[in-house]
């Protein structure tokens, strides 16, 4: 994908942290070669995370994030610090900007120690190299064994190119993961079933559909697209039958009835659960639905924010299917975008979308948070296939997951 077409969820997220007035906004402005973040000698100028999409070679498309100072004070300052901490747990890498003219403060030491305890690549950027360095600083930095340290000056620009290189080095190159192209052979037909209803955006396809089409083409496949009402007739008319059928999860019932058992079938949501690294978790969590007594809270969470309409899959269809399947009433609560609850202990089950708008790291973090609180969490596609009695068929492409279900 080109820089402009790469969605945010597919970019590496690199967040800049530091005390107020350490120069992190100035350093990030130098790295992106733009005056994006407001710079001032007044403490606390950065009040909200500021994002910039760019190309950082050899990594490719990235998102640079400037954050509020982690030493902010007062009630409002605490809220800003909270925003910075949220960016830390979601980031793929961190750049901690330190004022080279000062010794490390206690909160800086604590913050760096916190990052060292995480599985997170990071760089310590010692800013203000154009000024005399504090005599204690180098000795203090020796305590951080995992740190990659770079000196630079946001004023003169010295060391900025080296900082970019070190950021790329600590992150390393990651192998591009397939969405679906490893599940068919070049030249195979792949049939995509895309419902066109009130919730479908006018004039375009949603992101999972776009990305899946591109991945099929990258794998040398041939894409055939229809809506759920036409799937049977389309397959009958095809001289060469599709090697795979991929459907929107909400159309699972009608599609499964019209696709012969000899043709593998799955959903966009299930493919993205695998792509984001949480398919096994989602399959393990789904069976809890049958064990709920009724009356429990169920959280339905989406990674994107959109206006919910009549017939919305998350807020309308899934609750209705759950009631029909179980014959029980539950209390449904909803979250979207970045507003995933910090306390999950009150929920009997968490149902998450495929996460096409979230990074893999953020999706895995959410699943791990649920696991740490002993809460069951599953995925839209897995849940819908389970309720329609076609879960084994829907994951038959993934032998390890199928073996788990059969056990």
JSON list of N, CA and C in Angstrom, two decimals, residues 11-17 63 65 67 70 84-96 110-124 144-148 166-172 174 359-362 365 368:
[
{"chain": "A", "resi": 11, "resn": "UNK", "atom": "N", "xyz": [-0.27, 0.92, 10.36]},
{"chain": "A", "resi": 11, "resn": "UNK", "atom": "CA", "xyz": [0.99, 1.65, 10.54]},
{"chain": "A", "resi": 11, "resn": "UNK", "atom": "C", "xyz": [1.62, 1.33, 11.89]},
{"chain": "A", "resi": 12, "resn": "UNK", "atom": "N", "xyz": [2.92, 1.49, 11.98]},
{"chain": "A", "resi": 12, "resn": "UNK", "atom": "CA", "xyz": [3.62, 1.38, 13.25]},
{"chain": "A", "resi": 12, "resn": "UNK", "atom": "C", "xyz": [3.42, 2.68, 14.02]},
{"chain": "A", "resi": 13, "resn": "UNK", "atom": "N", "xyz": [2.98, 2.59, 15.26]},
{"chain": "A", "resi": 13, "resn": "UNK", "atom": "CA", "xyz": [2.70, 3.77, 16.08]},
{"chain": "A", "resi": 13, "resn": "UNK", "atom": "C", "xyz": [3.89, 4.04, 17.00]},
{"chain": "A", "resi": 14, "resn": "UNK", "atom": "N", "xyz": [4.48, 5.22, 16.84]},
{"chain": "A", "resi": 14, "resn": "UNK", "atom": "CA", "xyz": [5.67, 5.62, 17.60]},
{"chain": "A", "resi": 14, "resn": "UNK", "atom": "C", "xyz": [5.31, 6.84, 18.43]},
{"chain": "A", "resi": 15, "resn": "UNK", "atom": "N", "xyz": [5.32, 6.71, 19.75]},
{"chain": "A", "resi": 15, "resn": "UNK", "atom": "CA", "xyz": [4.88, 7.79, 20.64]},
{"chain": "A", "resi": 15, "resn": "UNK", "atom": "C", "xyz": [6.08, 8.44, 21.32]},
{"chain": "A", "resi": 16, "resn": "UNK", "atom": "N", "xyz": [6.04, 9.77, 21.40]},
{"chain": "A", "resi": 16, "resn": "UNK", "atom": "CA", "xyz": [7.08, 10.57, 22.06]},
{"chain": "A", "resi": 16, "resn": "UNK", "atom": "C", "xyz": [6.60, 10.97, 23.46]},
{"chain": "A", "resi": 17, "resn": "UNK", "atom": "N", "xyz": [7.46, 10.70, 24.45]},
{"chain": "A", "resi": 17, "resn": "UNK", "atom": "CA", "xyz": [7.13, 10.99, 25.85]},
{"chain": "A", "resi": 17, "resn": "UNK", "atom": "C", "xyz": [8.22, 11.85, 26.48]},
{"chain": "A", "resi": 63, "resn": "UNK", "atom": "N", "xyz": [2.87, 6.20, 12.30]},
{"chain": "A", "resi": 63, "resn": "UNK", "atom": "CA", "xyz": [2.17, 7.31, 12.93]},
{"chain": "A", "resi": 63, "resn": "UNK", "atom": "C", "xyz": [3.04, 7.81, 14.07]},
{"chain": "A", "resi": 65, "resn": "UNK", "atom": "N", "xyz": [3.35, 10.21, 17.37]},
{"chain": "A", "resi": 65, "resn": "UNK", "atom": "CA", "xyz": [2.39, 10.73, 18.34]},
{"chain": "A", "resi": 65, "resn": "UNK", "atom": "C", "xyz": [3.12, 11.55, 19.40]},
{"chain": "A", "resi": 67, "resn": "UNK", "atom": "N", "xyz": [2.77, 13.48, 22.97]},
{"chain": "A", "resi": 67, "resn": "UNK", "atom": "CA", "xyz": [1.91, 13.29, 24.13]},
{"chain": "A", "resi": 67, "resn": "UNK", "atom": "C", "xyz": [2.13, 14.38, 25.18]},
{"chain": "A", "resi": 70, "resn": "UNK", "atom": "N", "xyz": [4.51, 13.73, 31.16]},
{"chain": "A", "resi": 70, "resn": "UNK", "atom": "CA", "xyz": [4.11, 12.78, 32.20]},
{"chain": "A", "resi": 70, "resn": "UNK", "atom": "C", "xyz": [4.32, 13.31, 33.61]},
{"chain": "A", "resi": 84, "resn": "UNK", "atom": "N", "xyz": [-1.52, 10.37, 28.20]},
{"chain": "A", "resi": 84, "resn": "UNK", "atom": "CA", "xyz": [-0.18, 9.94, 27.79]},
{"chain": "A", "resi": 84, "resn": "UNK", "atom": "C", "xyz": [0.02, 8.45, 28.10]},
{"chain": "A", "resi": 85, "resn": "UNK", "atom": "N", "xyz": [-0.47, 8.01, 29.27]},
{"chain": "A", "resi": 85, "resn": "UNK", "atom": "CA", "xyz": [-0.31, 6.61, 29.64]},
{"chain": "A", "resi": 85, "resn": "UNK", "atom": "C", "xyz": [-1.10, 5.69, 28.71]},
{"chain": "A", "resi": 86, "resn": "UNK", "atom": "N", "xyz": [-2.25, 6.15, 28.25]},
{"chain": "A", "resi": 86, "resn": "UNK", "atom": "CA", "xyz": [-3.02, 5.34, 27.29]},
{"chain": "A", "resi": 86, "resn": "UNK", "atom": "C", "xyz": [-2.26, 5.17, 25.98]},
{"chain": "A", "resi": 87, "resn": "UNK", "atom": "N", "xyz": [-1.55, 6.22, 25.57]},
{"chain": "A", "resi": 87, "resn": "UNK", "atom": "CA", "xyz": [-0.76, 6.11, 24.35]},
{"chain": "A", "resi": 87, "resn": "UNK", "atom": "C", "xyz": [0.41, 5.15, 24.54]},
{"chain": "A", "resi": 88, "resn": "UNK", "atom": "N", "xyz": [0.94, 5.10, 25.76]},
{"chain": "A", "resi": 88, "resn": "UNK", "atom": "CA", "xyz": [2.06, 4.20, 26.04]},
{"chain": "A", "resi": 88, "resn": "UNK", "atom": "C", "xyz": [1.67, 2.75, 25.86]},
{"chain": "A", "resi": 89, "resn": "UNK", "atom": "N", "xyz": [0.51, 2.36, 26.39]},
{"chain": "A", "resi": 89, "resn": "UNK", "atom": "CA", "xyz": [0.11, 0.95, 26.30]},
{"chain": "A", "resi": 89, "resn": "UNK", "atom": "C", "xyz": [-0.32, 0.57, 24.89]},
{"chain": "A", "resi": 90, "resn": "UNK", "atom": "N", "xyz": [-0.64, 1.55, 24.04]},
{"chain": "A", "resi": 90, "resn": "UNK", "atom": "CA", "xyz": [-1.06, 1.25, 22.67]},
{"chain": "A", "resi": 90, "resn": "UNK", "atom": "C", "xyz": [0.07, 1.34, 21.66]},
{"chain": "A", "resi": 91, "resn": "UNK", "atom": "N", "xyz": [1.17, 2.01, 22.03]},
{"chain": "A", "resi": 91, "resn": "UNK", "atom": "CA", "xyz": [2.24, 2.28, 21.07]},
{"chain": "A", "resi": 91, "resn": "UNK", "atom": "C", "xyz": [3.03, 1.02, 20.70]},
{"chain": "A", "resi": 92, "resn": "UNK", "atom": "N", "xyz": [3.58, 1.03, 19.50]},
{"chain": "A", "resi": 92, "resn": "UNK", "atom": "CA", "xyz": [4.47, -0.05, 19.06]},
{"chain": "A", "resi": 92, "resn": "UNK", "atom": "C", "xyz": [5.92, 0.23, 19.44]},
{"chain": "A", "resi": 93, "resn": "UNK", "atom": "N", "xyz": [6.22, 1.50, 19.70]},
{"chain": "A", "resi": 93, "resn": "UNK", "atom": "CA", "xyz": [7.56, 1.91, 20.12]},
{"chain": "A", "resi": 93, "resn": "UNK", "atom": "C", "xyz": [7.45, 3.26, 20.81]},
{"chain": "A", "resi": 94, "resn": "UNK", "atom": "N", "xyz": [8.44, 3.56, 21.67]},
{"chain": "A", "resi": 94, "resn": "UNK", "atom": "CA", "xyz": [8.42, 4.82, 22.41]},
{"chain": "A", "resi": 94, "resn": "UNK", "atom": "C", "xyz": [9.75, 5.55, 22.24]},
{"chain": "A", "resi": 95, "resn": "UNK", "atom": "N", "xyz": [9.67, 6.87, 22.19]},
{"chain": "A", "resi": 95, "resn": "UNK", "atom": "CA", "xyz": [10.84, 7.74, 22.24]},
{"chain": "A", "resi": 95, "resn": "UNK", "atom": "C", "xyz": [10.68, 8.60, 23.49]},
{"chain": "A", "resi": 96, "resn": "UNK", "atom": "N", "xyz": [11.58, 8.43, 24.44]},
{"chain": "A", "resi": 96, "resn": "UNK", "atom": "CA", "xyz": [11.53, 9.23, 25.67]},
{"chain": "A", "resi": 96, "resn": "UNK", "atom": "C", "xyz": [12.54, 10.36, 25.52]},
{"chain": "A", "resi": 110, "resn": "UNK", "atom": "N", "xyz": [11.22, 6.55, 37.01]},
{"chain": "A", "resi": 110, "resn": "UNK", "atom": "CA", "xyz": [10.09, 5.63, 37.12]},
{"chain": "A", "resi": 110, "resn": "UNK", "atom": "C", "xyz": [9.48, 5.32, 35.76]},
{"chain": "A", "resi": 111, "resn": "UNK", "atom": "N", "xyz": [9.37, 6.34, 34.92]},
{"chain": "A", "resi": 111, "resn": "UNK", "atom": "CA", "xyz": [8.76, 6.14, 33.60]},
{"chain": "A", "resi": 111, "resn": "UNK", "atom": "C", "xyz": [9.63, 5.24, 32.73]},
{"chain": "A", "resi": 112, "resn": "UNK", "atom": "N", "xyz": [10.93, 5.49, 32.72]},
{"chain": "A", "resi": 112, "resn": "UNK", "atom": "CA", "xyz": [11.83, 4.65, 31.91]},
{"chain": "A", "resi": 112, "resn": "UNK", "atom": "C", "xyz": [11.84, 3.21, 32.44]},
{"chain": "A", "resi": 113, "resn": "UNK", "atom": "N", "xyz": [11.82, 3.07, 33.75]},
{"chain": "A", "resi": 113, "resn": "UNK", "atom": "CA", "xyz": [11.79, 1.73, 34.35]},
{"chain": "A", "resi": 113, "resn": "UNK", "atom": "C", "xyz": [10.51, 0.99, 33.95]},
{"chain": "A", "resi": 114, "resn": "UNK", "atom": "N", "xyz": [9.41, 1.73, 33.89]},
{"chain": "A", "resi": 114, "resn": "UNK", "atom": "CA", "xyz": [8.13, 1.13, 33.47]},
{"chain": "A", "resi": 114, "resn": "UNK", "atom": "C", "xyz": [8.24, 0.60, 32.04]},
{"chain": "A", "resi": 115, "resn": "UNK", "atom": "N", "xyz": [8.84, 1.39, 31.15]},
{"chain": "A", "resi": 115, "resn": "UNK", "atom": "CA", "xyz": [8.99, 0.94, 29.76]},
{"chain": "A", "resi": 115, "resn": "UNK", "atom": "C", "xyz": [9.92, -0.26, 29.68]},
{"chain": "A", "resi": 116, "resn": "UNK", "atom": "N", "xyz": [10.98, -0.26, 30.47]},
{"chain": "A", "resi": 116, "resn": "UNK", "atom": "CA", "xyz": [11.90, -1.41, 30.45]},
{"chain": "A", "resi": 116, "resn": "UNK", "atom": "C", "xyz": [11.20, -2.70, 30.86]},
{"chain": "A", "resi": 117, "resn": "UNK", "atom": "N", "xyz": [10.17, -2.57, 31.70]},
{"chain": "A", "resi": 117, "resn": "UNK", "atom": "CA", "xyz": [9.43, -3.75, 32.13]},
{"chain": "A", "resi": 117, "resn": "UNK", "atom": "C", "xyz": [8.39, -4.21, 31.13]},
{"chain": "A", "resi": 118, "resn": "UNK", "atom": "N", "xyz": [8.19, -3.42, 30.08]},
{"chain": "A", "resi": 118, "resn": "UNK", "atom": "CA", "xyz": [7.23, -3.78, 29.04]},
{"chain": "A", "resi": 118, "resn": "UNK", "atom": "C", "xyz": [7.96, -4.38, 27.84]},
{"chain": "A", "resi": 119, "resn": "UNK", "atom": "N", "xyz": [7.25, -5.12, 27.06]},
{"chain": "A", "resi": 119, "resn": "UNK", "atom": "CA", "xyz": [7.82, -5.66, 25.81]},
{"chain": "A", "resi": 119, "resn": "UNK", "atom": "C", "xyz": [7.65, -4.61, 24.72]},
{"chain": "A", "resi": 120, "resn": "UNK", "atom": "N", "xyz": [8.36, -3.49, 24.88]},
{"chain": "A", "resi": 120, "resn": "UNK", "atom": "CA", "xyz": [8.17, -2.34, 24.00]},
{"chain": "A", "resi": 120, "resn": "UNK", "atom": "C", "xyz": [9.52, -1.78, 23.57]},
{"chain": "A", "resi": 121, "resn": "UNK", "atom": "N", "xyz": [9.82, -1.73, 22.28]},
{"chain": "A", "resi": 121, "resn": "UNK", "atom": "CA", "xyz": [11.06, -1.10, 21.82]},
{"chain": "A", "resi": 121, "resn": "UNK", "atom": "C", "xyz": [11.05, 0.39, 22.19]},
{"chain": "A", "resi": 122, "resn": "UNK", "atom": "N", "xyz": [12.19, 0.92, 22.64]},
{"chain": "A", "resi": 122, "resn": "UNK", "atom": "CA", "xyz": [12.22, 2.34, 22.97]},
{"chain": "A", "resi": 122, "resn": "UNK", "atom": "C", "xyz": [13.61, 2.93, 22.80]},
{"chain": "A", "resi": 123, "resn": "UNK", "atom": "N", "xyz": [13.63, 4.26, 22.62]},
{"chain": "A", "resi": 123, "resn": "UNK", "atom": "CA", "xyz": [14.87, 5.02, 22.47]},
{"chain": "A", "resi": 123, "resn": "UNK", "atom": "C", "xyz": [14.84, 6.14, 23.50]},
{"chain": "A", "resi": 124, "resn": "UNK", "atom": "N", "xyz": [15.97, 6.36, 24.17]},
{"chain": "A", "resi": 124, "resn": "UNK", "atom": "CA", "xyz": [16.12, 7.52, 25.03]},
{"chain": "A", "resi": 124, "resn": "UNK", "atom": "C", "xyz": [16.82, 8.61, 24.21]},
{"chain": "A", "resi": 144, "resn": "UNK", "atom": "N", "xyz": [19.94, 1.78, 32.87]},
{"chain": "A", "resi": 144, "resn": "UNK", "atom": "CA", "xyz": [18.92, 1.25, 31.97]},
{"chain": "A", "resi": 144, "resn": "UNK", "atom": "C", "xyz": [19.58, 0.41, 30.88]},
{"chain": "A", "resi": 145, "resn": "UNK", "atom": "N", "xyz": [19.59, -0.90, 31.11]},
{"chain": "A", "resi": 145, "resn": "UNK", "atom": "CA", "xyz": [20.36, -1.83, 30.28]},
{"chain": "A", "resi": 145, "resn": "UNK", "atom": "C", "xyz": [19.76, -2.00, 28.89]},
{"chain": "A", "resi": 146, "resn": "UNK", "atom": "N", "xyz": [18.44, -1.89, 28.76]},
{"chain": "A", "resi": 146, "resn": "UNK", "atom": "CA", "xyz": [17.79, -2.12, 27.47]},
{"chain": "A", "resi": 146, "resn": "UNK", "atom": "C", "xyz": [17.74, -0.88, 26.59]},
{"chain": "A", "resi": 147, "resn": "UNK", "atom": "N", "xyz": [18.14, 0.24, 27.14]},
{"chain": "A", "resi": 147, "resn": "UNK", "atom": "CA", "xyz": [17.94, 1.50, 26.43]},
{"chain": "A", "resi": 147, "resn": "UNK", "atom": "C", "xyz": [18.90, 1.69, 25.27]},
{"chain": "A", "resi": 148, "resn": "UNK", "atom": "N", "xyz": [18.38, 2.20, 24.17]},
{"chain": "A", "resi": 148, "resn": "UNK", "atom": "CA", "xyz": [19.18, 2.72, 23.07]},
{"chain": "A", "resi": 148, "resn": "UNK", "atom": "C", "xyz": [19.19, 4.24, 23.24]},
{"chain": "A", "resi": 166, "resn": "UNK", "atom": "N", "xyz": [17.89, 5.04, 14.70]},
{"chain": "A", "resi": 166, "resn": "UNK", "atom": "CA", "xyz": [17.79, 4.22, 15.91]},
{"chain": "A", "resi": 166, "resn": "UNK", "atom": "C", "xyz": [16.35, 3.78, 16.16]},
{"chain": "A", "resi": 167, "resn": "UNK", "atom": "N", "xyz": [15.39, 4.64, 15.86]},
{"chain": "A", "resi": 167, "resn": "UNK", "atom": "CA", "xyz": [13.99, 4.24, 16.01]},
{"chain": "A", "resi": 167, "resn": "UNK", "atom": "C", "xyz": [13.71, 3.04, 15.10]},
{"chain": "A", "resi": 168, "resn": "UNK", "atom": "N", "xyz": [14.17, 3.15, 13.85]},
{"chain": "A", "resi": 168, "resn": "UNK", "atom": "CA", "xyz": [13.96, 2.04, 12.91]},
{"chain": "A", "resi": 168, "resn": "UNK", "atom": "C", "xyz": [14.67, 0.77, 13.37]},
{"chain": "A", "resi": 169, "resn": "UNK", "atom": "N", "xyz": [15.86, 0.92, 13.94]},
{"chain": "A", "resi": 169, "resn": "UNK", "atom": "CA", "xyz": [16.63, -0.25, 14.39]},
{"chain": "A", "resi": 169, "resn": "UNK", "atom": "C", "xyz": [15.95, -0.97, 15.54]},
{"chain": "A", "resi": 170, "resn": "UNK", "atom": "N", "xyz": [15.47, -0.23, 16.54]},
{"chain": "A", "resi": 170, "resn": "UNK", "atom": "CA", "xyz": [14.89, -0.89, 17.71]},
{"chain": "A", "resi": 170, "resn": "UNK", "atom": "C", "xyz": [13.58, -1.57, 17.37]},
{"chain": "A", "resi": 171, "resn": "UNK", "atom": "N", "xyz": [12.85, -1.02, 16.38]},
{"chain": "A", "resi": 171, "resn": "UNK", "atom": "CA", "xyz": [11.60, -1.66, 15.97]},
{"chain": "A", "resi": 171, "resn": "UNK", "atom": "C", "xyz": [11.89, -2.87, 15.10]},
{"chain": "A", "resi": 172, "resn": "UNK", "atom": "N", "xyz": [12.88, -2.72, 14.20]},
{"chain": "A", "resi": 172, "resn": "UNK", "atom": "CA", "xyz": [13.23, -3.81, 13.31]},
{"chain": "A", "resi": 172, "resn": "UNK", "atom": "C", "xyz": [12.22, -3.96, 12.20]},
{"chain": "A", "resi": 174, "resn": "UNK", "atom": "N", "xyz": [9.35, -6.06, 10.30]},
{"chain": "A", "resi": 174, "resn": "UNK", "atom": "CA", "xyz": [8.36, -7.08, 10.62]},
{"chain": "A", "resi": 174, "resn": "UNK", "atom": "C", "xyz": [7.83, -7.70, 9.33]},
{"chain": "A", "resi": 359, "resn": "UNK", "atom": "N", "xyz": [-4.72, -1.33, 16.01]},
{"chain": "A", "resi": 359, "resn": "UNK", "atom": "CA", "xyz": [-3.49, -2.05, 15.74]},
{"chain": "A", "resi": 359, "resn": "UNK", "atom": "C", "xyz": [-3.52, -3.43, 16.38]},
{"chain": "A", "resi": 360, "resn": "UNK", "atom": "N", "xyz": [-2.67, -4.29, 15.88]},
{"chain": "A", "resi": 360, "resn": "UNK", "atom": "CA", "xyz": [-2.58, -5.63, 16.47]},
{"chain": "A", "resi": 360, "resn": "UNK", "atom": "C", "xyz": [-2.22, -5.54, 17.94]},
{"chain": "A", "resi": 361, "resn": "UNK", "atom": "N", "xyz": [-1.30, -4.66, 18.29]},
{"chain": "A", "resi": 361, "resn": "UNK", "atom": "CA", "xyz": [-0.89, -4.52, 19.69]},
{"chain": "A", "resi": 361, "resn": "UNK", "atom": "C", "xyz": [-2.07, -4.12, 20.58]},
{"chain": "A", "resi": 362, "resn": "UNK", "atom": "N", "xyz": [-2.89, -3.20, 20.09]},
{"chain": "A", "resi": 362, "resn": "UNK", "atom": "CA", "xyz": [-4.04, -2.76, 20.88]},
{"chain": "A", "resi": 362, "resn": "UNK", "atom": "C", "xyz": [-5.07, -3.87, 21.02]},
{"chain": "A", "resi": 365, "resn": "UNK", "atom": "N", "xyz": [-3.75, -6.34, 23.50]},
{"chain": "A", "resi": 365, "resn": "UNK", "atom": "CA", "xyz": [-3.82, -5.75, 24.85]},
{"chain": "A", "resi": 365, "resn": "UNK", "atom": "C", "xyz": [-5.23, -5.90, 25.42]},
{"chain": "A", "resi": 368, "resn": "UNK", "atom": "N", "xyz": [-5.81, -9.49, 26.40]},
{"chain": "A", "resi": 368, "resn": "UNK", "atom": "CA", "xyz": [-5.04, -9.84, 27.59]},
{"chain": "A", "resi": 368, "resn": "UNK", "atom": "C", "xyz": [-5.63, -9.23, 28.86]}
]
